[in-house]
mmCIF file of C-alpha atoms in Angstrom:
data_model
loop_
_atom_site.group_PDB
_atom_site.id
_atom_site.type_symbol
_atom_site.label_atom_id
_atom_site.label_comp_id
_atom_site.label_asym_id
_atom_site.label_seq_id
_atom_site.Cartn_x
_atom_site.Cartn_y
_atom_site.Cartn_z
ATOM 1 C CA UNK A 150 157.763 -75.411 144.286
ATOM 2 C CA UNK A 151 154.377 -75.073 142.588
ATOM 3 C CA UNK A 152 153.761 -71.644 144.218
ATOM 4 C CA UNK A 153 157.170 -70.511 143.044
ATOM 5 C CA UNK A 154 156.356 -71.578 139.502
ATOM 6 C CA UNK A 155 153.009 -69.712 139.586
ATOM 7 C CA UNK A 156 154.680 -66.505 140.740
ATOM 8 C CA UNK A 157 157.347 -66.865 138.075
ATOM 9 C CA UNK A 158 154.693 -67.455 135.399
ATOM 10 C CA UNK A 159 152.639 -64.438 136.554
ATOM 11 C CA UNK A 160 155.681 -62.169 136.551
ATOM 12 C CA UNK A 161 156.307 -63.056 132.906
ATOM 13 C CA UNK A 162 153.358 -60.806 131.991
ATOM 14 C CA UNK A 163 154.571 -57.973 134.200
ATOM 15 C CA UNK A 164 157.207 -57.207 131.589
ATOM 16 C CA UNK A 165 154.465 -56.517 129.074
ATOM 17 C CA UNK A 166 151.834 -54.882 131.284
ATOM 18 C CA UNK A 167 154.256 -53.118 133.654
ATOM 19 C CA UNK A 168 151.956 -54.213 136.488
ATOM 20 C CA UNK A 169 153.122 -56.215 139.476
ATOM 21 C CA UNK A 170 150.531 -58.990 139.845
ATOM 22 C CA UNK A 171 152.739 -61.315 141.847
ATOM 23 C CA UNK A 172 150.484 -61.189 144.913
ATOM 24 C CA UNK A 173 146.798 -60.695 145.687
ATOM 25 C CA UNK A 174 147.585 -57.411 147.416
ATOM 26 C CA UNK A 175 149.476 -56.055 144.398
ATOM 27 C CA UNK A 176 146.708 -57.234 142.085
ATOM 28 C CA UNK A 177 144.031 -55.370 144.075
ATOM 29 C CA UNK A 178 146.118 -52.182 144.309
ATOM 30 C CA UNK A 179 146.978 -52.093 140.604
ATOM 31 C CA UNK A 180 143.478 -52.991 139.464
ATOM 32 C CA UNK A 181 141.329 -50.721 141.656
ATOM 33 C CA UNK A 182 143.592 -47.941 142.956
ATOM 34 C CA UNK A 183 142.749 -45.542 140.114
ATOM 35 C CA UNK A 184 139.077 -46.441 139.876
ATOM 36 C CA UNK A 185 136.403 -44.078 141.125
ATOM 37 C CA UNK A 186 134.949 -45.317 144.382
ATOM 38 C CA UNK A 187 131.161 -45.478 144.453
ATOM 39 C CA UNK A 188 129.569 -44.476 147.738
ATOM 40 C CA UNK A 189 126.116 -45.898 147.254
ATOM 41 C CA UNK A 190 124.937 -45.079 150.770
ATOM 42 C CA UNK A 191 126.764 -41.784 151.262
ATOM 43 C CA UNK A 192 124.041 -39.497 152.658
ATOM 44 C CA UNK A 193 126.130 -36.377 152.068
ATOM 45 C CA UNK A 194 126.605 -37.324 148.422
ATOM 46 C CA UNK A 195 122.877 -37.990 147.954
ATOM 47 C CA UNK A 196 121.987 -34.656 149.585
ATOM 48 C CA UNK A 197 124.517 -32.837 147.408
ATOM 49 C CA UNK A 198 122.988 -34.413 144.299
ATOM 50 C CA UNK A 199 119.509 -33.197 145.294
ATOM 51 C CA UNK A 200 120.786 -29.658 145.915
ATOM 52 C CA UNK A 201 122.582 -29.664 142.578
ATOM 53 C CA UNK A 202 119.424 -30.800 140.779
ATOM 54 C CA UNK A 203 117.339 -28.062 142.423
ATOM 55 C CA UNK A 204 119.928 -25.423 141.563
ATOM 56 C CA UNK A 205 119.933 -26.467 137.907
ATOM 57 C CA UNK A 206 116.119 -26.570 137.691
ATOM 58 C CA UNK A 207 115.876 -23.211 139.463
ATOM 59 C CA UNK A 208 118.461 -21.640 137.181
ATOM 60 C CA UNK A 209 116.760 -22.894 134.007
ATOM 61 C CA UNK A 210 113.338 -21.832 135.315
ATOM 62 C CA UNK A 211 114.558 -18.305 136.096
ATOM 63 C CA UNK A 212 116.148 -17.969 132.662
ATOM 64 C CA UNK A 213 113.062 -19.230 130.837
ATOM 65 C CA UNK A 214 110.646 -17.128 132.915
ATOM 66 C CA UNK A 215 112.727 -14.041 132.240
ATOM 67 C CA UNK A 216 112.883 -14.826 128.529
ATOM 68 C CA UNK A 217 109.146 -15.488 128.231
ATOM 69 C CA UNK A 218 108.314 -12.348 130.215
ATOM 70 C CA UNK A 219 110.566 -10.302 127.963
ATOM 71 C CA UNK A 220 109.185 -11.967 124.828
ATOM 72 C CA UNK A 221 105.469 -11.497 125.522
ATOM 73 C CA UNK A 222 106.028 -7.919 126.593
ATOM 74 C CA UNK A 223 105.757 -6.197 123.232
ATOM 75 C CA UNK A 224 108.358 -3.450 123.302
ATOM 76 C CA UNK A 225 105.938 -1.193 121.514
ATOM 77 C CA UNK A 226 104.331 1.998 122.767
ATOM 78 C CA UNK A 227 100.859 3.053 121.728
ATOM 79 C CA UNK A 228 99.323 6.255 122.952
ATOM 80 C CA UNK A 229 96.412 5.028 125.119
ATOM 81 C CA UNK A 230 92.950 6.474 124.516
ATOM 82 C CA UNK A 231 89.734 6.073 126.487
ATOM 83 C CA UNK A 232 88.824 3.037 124.367
ATOM 84 C CA UNK A 233 92.272 1.463 124.915
ATOM 85 C CA UNK A 234 91.695 1.560 128.648
ATOM 86 C CA UNK A 235 88.541 -0.520 128.284
ATOM 87 C CA UNK A 236 89.273 -3.025 125.509
ATOM 88 C CA UNK A 237 91.438 -6.125 125.761
ATOM 89 C CA UNK A 238 92.597 -6.609 122.172
ATOM 90 C CA UNK A 239 96.253 -6.151 123.217
ATOM 91 C CA UNK A 240 95.925 -8.070 126.471
ATOM 92 C CA UNK A 241 99.150 -10.114 126.094
ATOM 93 C CA UNK A 242 101.237 -7.096 125.085
ATOM 94 C CA UNK A 243 99.905 -4.937 127.912
ATOM 95 C CA UNK A 244 100.286 -7.729 130.479
ATOM 96 C CA UNK A 245 103.890 -8.302 129.409
ATOM 97 C CA UNK A 246 104.760 -4.602 129.503
ATOM 98 C CA UNK A 247 103.121 -4.058 132.887
ATOM 99 C CA UNK A 248 104.666 -7.084 134.595
ATOM 100 C CA UNK A 249 108.117 -6.206 133.242
ATOM 101 C CA UNK A 250 107.832 -2.596 134.391
ATOM 102 C CA UNK A 251 106.498 -3.630 137.818
ATOM 103 C CA UNK A 252 109.415 -6.051 138.207
ATOM 104 C CA UNK A 253 111.850 -3.292 137.211
ATOM 105 C CA UNK A 254 110.245 -0.802 139.609
ATOM 106 C CA UNK A 255 110.308 -3.314 142.495
ATOM 107 C CA UNK A 256 114.019 -4.006 142.044
ATOM 108 C CA UNK A 257 114.597 -0.256 141.779
ATOM 109 C CA UNK A 258 112.836 0.305 145.101
ATOM 110 C CA UNK A 259 114.966 -2.383 146.731
ATOM 111 C CA UNK A 260 118.109 -0.655 145.448
ATOM 112 C CA UNK A 261 116.857 2.696 146.798
ATOM 113 C CA UNK A 262 116.208 1.067 150.188
ATOM 114 C CA UNK A 263 119.754 -0.321 150.294
ATOM 115 C CA UNK A 264 121.094 3.112 149.333
ATOM 116 C CA UNK A 265 119.162 4.940 152.088
ATOM 117 C CA UNK A 266 119.276 2.386 154.906
ATOM 118 C CA UNK A 267 122.696 0.767 154.518
ATOM 119 C CA UNK A 268 126.290 1.922 153.980
ATOM 120 C CA UNK A 269 126.433 0.194 150.568
ATOM 121 C CA UNK A 270 125.994 3.394 148.536
ATOM 122 C CA UNK A 271 128.175 2.052 145.731
ATOM 123 C CA UNK A 272 125.421 -0.348 144.619
ATOM 124 C CA UNK A 273 123.024 2.390 143.521
ATOM 125 C CA UNK A 274 125.862 4.396 141.993
ATOM 126 C CA UNK A 275 126.893 1.373 139.953
ATOM 127 C CA UNK A 276 123.336 0.722 138.770
ATOM 128 C CA UNK A 277 122.872 4.420 137.902
ATOM 129 C CA UNK A 278 125.959 4.236 135.698
ATOM 130 C CA UNK A 279 124.556 1.116 134.071
ATOM 131 C CA UNK A 280 121.268 2.940 133.402
ATOM 132 C CA UNK A 281 123.183 5.813 131.788
ATOM 133 C CA UNK A 282 125.009 3.269 129.620
ATOM 134 C CA UNK A 283 121.618 1.871 128.553
ATOM 135 C CA UNK A 284 120.370 5.374 127.743
ATOM 136 C CA UNK A 285 123.518 6.167 125.747
ATOM 137 C CA UNK A 286 123.108 2.979 123.689
ATOM 138 C CA UNK A 287 119.495 3.838 122.886
ATOM 139 C CA UNK A 288 120.495 7.355 121.841
ATOM 140 C CA UNK A 289 123.242 6.114 119.518
ATOM 141 C CA UNK A 290 121.218 3.270 118.005
ATOM 142 C CA UNK A 291 118.125 5.371 117.211
ATOM 143 C CA UNK A 292 119.544 8.756 116.195
ATOM 144 C CA UNK A 293 120.749 7.696 112.736
ATOM 145 C CA UNK A 294 117.492 5.942 111.895
ATOM 146 C CA UNK A 295 115.413 8.869 113.124
ATOM 147 C CA UNK A 296 117.314 11.435 111.055
ATOM 148 C CA UNK A 297 117.284 9.207 107.975
ATOM 149 C CA UNK A 298 113.500 8.822 108.339
ATOM 150 C CA UNK A 299 113.164 12.596 108.550
ATOM 151 C CA UNK A 300 115.071 12.979 105.284
ATOM 152 C CA UNK A 301 112.703 10.509 103.635
ATOM 153 C CA UNK A 302 109.730 12.672 104.693
ATOM 154 C CA UNK A 303 111.395 15.801 103.310
ATOM 155 C CA UNK A 304 112.217 14.103 100.018
ATOM 156 C CA UNK A 305 108.652 12.891 99.472
ATOM 157 C CA UNK A 306 106.894 14.809 96.694
ATOM 158 C CA UNK A 307 104.446 16.395 99.137
ATOM 159 C CA UNK A 308 106.683 16.400 102.205
ATOM 160 C CA UNK A 309 107.449 20.136 102.232
ATOM 161 C CA UNK A 310 104.329 20.892 104.240
ATOM 162 C CA UNK A 311 105.636 18.809 107.170
ATOM 163 C CA UNK A 312 109.165 20.219 107.399
ATOM 164 C CA UNK A 313 108.290 22.639 110.196
ATOM 165 C CA UNK A 314 106.705 19.851 112.255
ATOM 166 C CA UNK A 315 109.865 17.723 112.388
ATOM 167 C CA UNK A 316 111.808 17.967 115.663
ATOM 168 C CA UNK A 317 115.583 17.904 115.966
ATOM 169 C CA UNK A 318 116.616 14.595 117.549
ATOM 170 C CA UNK A 319 118.903 15.698 120.414
ATOM 171 C CA UNK A 320 116.420 18.173 121.909
ATOM 172 C CA UNK A 321 113.468 15.823 121.385
ATOM 173 C CA UNK A 322 115.357 12.904 122.987
ATOM 174 C CA UNK A 323 116.321 14.994 126.037
ATOM 175 C CA UNK A 324 112.802 16.315 126.708
ATOM 176 C CA UNK A 325 111.164 12.947 126.041
ATOM 177 C CA UNK A 326 113.555 11.132 128.367
ATOM 178 C CA UNK A 327 113.058 13.702 131.136
ATOM 179 C CA UNK A 328 109.247 13.602 130.894
ATOM 180 C CA UNK A 329 109.077 9.785 130.885
ATOM 181 C CA UNK A 330 111.501 9.520 133.812
ATOM 182 C CA UNK A 331 109.543 12.110 135.808
ATOM 183 C CA UNK A 332 106.243 10.305 135.164
ATOM 184 C CA UNK A 333 107.688 6.951 136.229
ATOM 185 C CA UNK A 334 109.233 8.384 139.413
ATOM 186 C CA UNK A 335 106.331 10.619 140.454
ATOM 187 C CA UNK A 336 103.561 8.081 139.927
ATOM 188 C CA UNK A 337 104.710 4.585 140.806
ATOM 189 C CA UNK A 338 102.911 1.535 139.427
ATOM 190 C CA UNK A 339 102.987 0.020 142.925
ATOM 191 C CA UNK A 340 101.367 -3.224 144.029
ATOM 192 C CA UNK A 341 98.674 -1.473 146.115
ATOM 193 C CA UNK A 342 97.341 0.496 143.158
ATOM 194 C CA UNK A 343 97.030 -2.682 141.112
ATOM 195 C CA UNK A 344 94.128 -3.764 143.310
ATOM 196 C CA UNK A 345 92.263 -0.465 143.051
ATOM 197 C CA UNK A 346 88.904 -0.397 141.294
ATOM 198 C CA UNK A 347 85.277 -1.417 141.717
ATOM 199 C CA UNK A 348 85.355 -5.039 140.577
ATOM 200 C CA UNK A 349 86.875 -6.840 143.570
ATOM 201 C CA UNK A 350 90.573 -7.253 144.300
ATOM 202 C CA UNK A 351 91.414 -10.116 141.933
ATOM 203 C CA UNK A 352 89.329 -8.706 139.086
ATOM 204 C CA UNK A 353 90.890 -5.298 139.627
ATOM 205 C CA UNK A 354 94.365 -6.827 139.512
ATOM 206 C CA UNK A 355 93.640 -8.624 136.245
ATOM 207 C CA UNK A 356 91.981 -5.569 134.722
ATOM 208 C CA UNK A 357 94.869 -3.273 135.624
ATOM 209 C CA UNK A 358 97.581 -5.644 134.408
ATOM 210 C CA UNK A 359 95.817 -6.406 131.130
ATOM 211 C CA UNK A 360 95.440 -2.759 130.084
ATOM 212 C CA UNK A 361 98.103 -0.167 129.110
ATOM 213 C CA UNK A 362 98.905 0.771 132.696
ATOM 214 C CA UNK A 363 102.548 1.803 132.338
ATOM 215 C CA UNK A 364 101.980 3.400 128.916
ATOM 216 C CA UNK A 365 99.077 5.442 130.290
ATOM 217 C CA UNK A 366 101.313 6.924 132.995
ATOM 218 C CA UNK A 367 103.856 8.260 130.489
ATOM 219 C CA UNK A 368 101.306 9.160 127.787
ATOM 220 C CA UNK A 369 101.171 12.894 128.505
ATOM 221 C CA UNK A 370 104.934 13.324 128.290
ATOM 222 C CA UNK A 371 105.031 11.332 125.050
ATOM 223 C CA UNK A 372 102.162 13.332 123.551
ATOM 224 C CA UNK A 373 103.964 16.664 124.059
ATOM 225 C CA UNK A 374 107.600 15.704 123.584
ATOM 226 C CA UNK A 375 107.772 12.916 121.013
ATOM 227 C CA UNK A 376 107.358 13.676 117.312
ATOM 228 C CA UNK A 377 104.561 11.357 116.206
ATOM 229 C CA UNK A 378 103.271 12.770 112.898
ATOM 230 C CA UNK A 379 99.662 12.391 111.811
ATOM 231 C CA UNK A 380 99.378 11.255 108.194
ATOM 232 C CA UNK A 381 97.541 13.849 106.051
ATOM 233 C CA UNK A 382 94.402 12.530 104.347
ATOM 234 C CA UNK A 383 95.657 13.494 100.894
ATOM 235 C CA UNK A 384 99.237 12.225 101.449
ATOM 236 C CA UNK A 385 101.023 10.506 98.575
ATOM 237 C CA UNK A 386 102.016 6.858 98.956
ATOM 238 C CA UNK A 387 105.694 7.785 99.394
ATOM 239 C CA UNK A 388 104.913 10.321 102.132
ATOM 240 C CA UNK A 389 102.559 7.905 103.856
ATOM 241 C CA UNK A 390 105.258 5.205 104.024
ATOM 242 C CA UNK A 391 107.876 7.713 105.190
ATOM 243 C CA UNK A 392 105.665 8.962 108.048
ATOM 244 C CA UNK A 393 104.719 5.410 109.092
ATOM 245 C CA UNK A 394 108.407 4.467 109.304
ATOM 246 C CA UNK A 395 109.210 7.676 111.212
ATOM 247 C CA UNK A 396 106.484 7.011 113.772
ATOM 248 C CA UNK A 397 107.406 3.339 114.024
ATOM 249 C CA UNK A 398 111.009 4.167 114.988
ATOM 250 C CA UNK A 399 109.698 6.213 117.905
ATOM 251 C CA UNK A 400 106.889 3.878 118.977
ATOM 252 C CA UNK A 401 108.769 0.578 118.665
ATOM 253 C CA UNK A 402 112.361 1.517 119.423
ATOM 254 C CA UNK A 403 112.809 4.861 121.172
ATOM 255 C CA UNK A 404 109.835 5.361 123.516
ATOM 256 C CA UNK A 405 109.605 1.751 124.817
ATOM 257 C CA UNK A 406 113.310 1.731 125.662
ATOM 258 C CA UNK A 407 113.142 5.050 127.492
ATOM 259 C CA UNK A 408 110.029 3.825 129.330
ATOM 260 C CA UNK A 409 111.788 0.667 130.498
ATOM 261 C CA UNK A 410 114.910 2.582 131.547
ATOM 262 C CA UNK A 411 112.752 5.018 133.535
ATOM 263 C CA UNK A 412 111.164 2.132 135.442
ATOM 264 C CA UNK A 413 114.594 0.605 136.181
ATOM 265 C CA UNK A 414 115.187 -1.876 133.371
ATOM 266 C CA UNK A 415 118.989 -1.590 133.503
ATOM 267 C CA UNK A 416 119.535 -2.798 137.104
ATOM 268 C CA UNK A 417 116.614 -5.201 136.755
ATOM 269 C CA UNK A 418 118.091 -6.812 133.636
ATOM 270 C CA UNK A 419 121.463 -7.113 135.347
ATOM 271 C CA UNK A 420 119.929 -8.790 138.410
ATOM 272 C CA UNK A 421 117.740 -11.022 136.225
ATOM 273 C CA UNK A 422 120.838 -12.177 134.354
ATOM 274 C CA UNK A 423 123.130 -12.460 137.384
ATOM 275 C CA UNK A 424 120.865 -14.577 139.633
ATOM 276 C CA UNK A 425 120.402 -17.601 137.317
ATOM 277 C CA UNK A 426 124.041 -17.425 136.213
ATOM 278 C CA UNK A 427 125.188 -17.445 139.842
ATOM 279 C CA UNK A 428 122.794 -20.308 140.642
ATOM 280 C CA UNK A 429 124.079 -22.333 137.706
ATOM 281 C CA UNK A 430 127.658 -21.540 138.768
ATOM 282 C CA UNK A 431 127.013 -23.050 142.203
ATOM 283 C CA UNK A 432 125.555 -26.152 140.532
ATOM 284 C CA UNK A 433 128.696 -26.453 138.386
ATOM 285 C CA UNK A 434 130.886 -26.172 141.477
ATOM 286 C CA UNK A 435 128.958 -29.070 143.030
ATOM 287 C CA UNK A 436 129.470 -31.331 139.991
ATOM 288 C CA UNK A 437 131.060 -34.694 140.834
ATOM 289 C CA UNK A 438 133.898 -34.394 138.354
ATOM 290 C CA UNK A 439 135.323 -32.481 135.425
ATOM 291 C CA UNK A 440 133.329 -34.456 132.843
ATOM 292 C CA UNK A 441 129.976 -33.743 134.505
ATOM 293 C CA UNK A 442 130.904 -30.072 134.794
ATOM 294 C CA UNK A 443 131.781 -29.915 131.113
ATOM 295 C CA UNK A 444 128.594 -31.720 130.115
ATOM 296 C CA UNK A 445 126.391 -29.292 132.087
ATOM 297 C CA UNK A 446 128.152 -26.292 130.592
ATOM 298 C CA UNK A 447 128.069 -27.493 126.975
ATOM 299 C CA UNK A 448 124.559 -28.931 126.944
ATOM 300 C CA UNK A 449 122.713 -26.523 129.212
ATOM 301 C CA UNK A 450 124.699 -23.473 130.231
ATOM 302 C CA UNK A 451 125.936 -22.184 126.889
ATOM 303 C CA UNK A 452 122.595 -22.616 125.032
ATOM 304 C CA UNK A 453 120.577 -20.826 127.733
ATOM 305 C CA UNK A 454 122.759 -17.975 128.947
ATOM 306 C CA UNK A 455 122.605 -15.817 125.775
ATOM 307 C CA UNK A 456 118.861 -15.612 126.380
ATOM 308 C CA UNK A 457 119.318 -13.551 129.553
ATOM 309 C CA UNK A 458 121.605 -11.114 127.761
ATOM 310 C CA UNK A 459 118.990 -10.215 125.127
ATOM 311 C CA UNK A 460 117.469 -7.285 127.077
ATOM 312 C CA UNK A 461 120.974 -5.817 127.405
ATOM 313 C CA UNK A 462 121.758 -6.317 123.714
ATOM 314 C CA UNK A 463 118.352 -4.857 122.899
ATOM 315 C CA UNK A 464 119.568 -1.416 123.983
ATOM 316 C CA UNK A 465 122.301 -1.585 121.358
ATOM 317 C CA UNK A 466 120.134 -3.250 118.709
ATOM 318 C CA UNK A 467 116.526 -2.153 119.412
ATOM 319 C CA UNK A 468 115.230 -4.555 116.769
ATOM 320 C CA UNK A 469 115.991 -7.335 119.286
ATOM 321 C CA UNK A 470 112.692 -6.980 121.098
ATOM 322 C CA UNK A 471 110.016 -9.395 122.222
ATOM 323 C CA UNK A 472 109.854 -12.835 120.636
ATOM 324 C CA UNK A 473 112.644 -11.964 118.195
ATOM 325 C CA UNK A 474 115.007 -11.500 121.133
ATOM 326 C CA UNK A 475 114.051 -14.873 122.603
ATOM 327 C CA UNK A 476 114.610 -16.675 119.287
ATOM 328 C CA UNK A 477 117.902 -14.853 118.741
ATOM 329 C CA UNK A 478 119.065 -15.812 122.231
ATOM 330 C CA UNK A 479 118.403 -19.522 121.751
ATOM 331 C CA UNK A 480 119.921 -19.437 118.254
ATOM 332 C CA UNK A 481 123.128 -17.786 119.424
ATOM 333 C CA UNK A 482 123.351 -20.147 122.401
ATOM 334 C CA UNK A 483 122.997 -23.241 120.248
ATOM 335 C CA UNK A 484 125.566 -21.983 117.757
ATOM 336 C CA UNK A 485 128.090 -21.433 120.555
ATOM 337 C CA UNK A 486 127.198 -24.790 122.117
ATOM 338 C CA UNK A 487 127.706 -26.645 118.821
ATOM 339 C CA UNK A 488 131.017 -24.867 118.285
ATOM 340 C CA UNK A 489 132.220 -25.661 121.806
ATOM 341 C CA UNK A 490 131.262 -29.344 121.433
ATOM 342 C CA UNK A 491 133.114 -29.529 118.093
ATOM 343 C CA UNK A 492 136.275 -28.004 119.588
ATOM 344 C CA UNK A 493 136.050 -30.322 122.607
ATOM 345 C CA UNK A 494 135.691 -33.347 120.314
ATOM 346 C CA UNK A 495 138.708 -32.313 118.217
ATOM 347 C CA UNK A 496 140.849 -31.762 121.317
ATOM 348 C CA UNK A 497 139.907 -35.202 122.646
ATOM 349 C CA UNK A 498 140.767 -36.824 119.306
ATOM 350 C CA UNK A 499 144.080 -34.964 119.189
ATOM 351 C CA UNK A 500 144.903 -36.202 122.697
ATOM 352 C CA UNK A 501 144.094 -39.797 121.731
ATOM 353 C CA UNK A 502 146.244 -39.553 118.615
ATOM 354 C CA UNK A 503 149.181 -38.153 120.572
ATOM 355 C CA UNK A 504 149.055 -41.027 123.107
ATOM 356 C CA UNK A 505 148.990 -43.636 120.346
ATOM 357 C CA UNK A 506 152.104 -42.323 118.564
#
């Protein structure tokens, strides 16, 4: 009689809660059936968590290393002289340029090996097309600036004397590109040569990396085919500024880009971007649930990934070089991340409001 009364009393609330709590079994099912089960001693789950953590750390490390390497490598060319090869005033710039070009050359050699020793010929063909796309972007992005700078020289009050020294862009670009590419292909940077010298292997390595190694190898082609103008001693202020700008476009935008393309920057940049993205993608796939996946993407993935695309964007906008590219990458990533979080928050609020009405 008492048990019957208890069941009757309990079932009174079922009308309001729509839950059947009339027995212990029903209570347990309705209370815990939809809850996430915690496997505190699940070895597979613990191992999966460790793998996921390593993948995330590895992905972030690869992205940051690539960004720092790209940032410290000043995308500026200076025609090396005897003194340049002995001093260390530009040690960070030279180290960055050399390490980037060596990385590009190494990846290029690996692609050549795959092309010659395996049936996967399409890989090299694809990367060659990507390199041509890089080259085309550089051509388009620099041509207008170059020709505008030439006009400024001509319009200077004493610029007439230099008119015959100015080279037409298309022909200059073609010859410069060919000479830089030939120099990079004929005389590899190579890891063995990095240890050559008379100071001992480690000292030789440091000395070679901290001096304009890659720039020295393309210097002759640049000297004969670029159009670097020497400023006359009696030049007016307007002509001086025009020549400085003209030379700067070549030394900071055109020549460095062609140098990097010649050493294999296009496939290298693609690989450098693809590896950490793929690693992060595997980590996302191993996330425990949808919420963890979303959190990783919004808080880590979106802010970091634009950084690896900066070298690619730099071919379209050559001003995005060095540290400016790194800052731009983080800025763009954080803007997208903030926007994505805002949209996610609004969608959640909209869902809550719709369930309450």
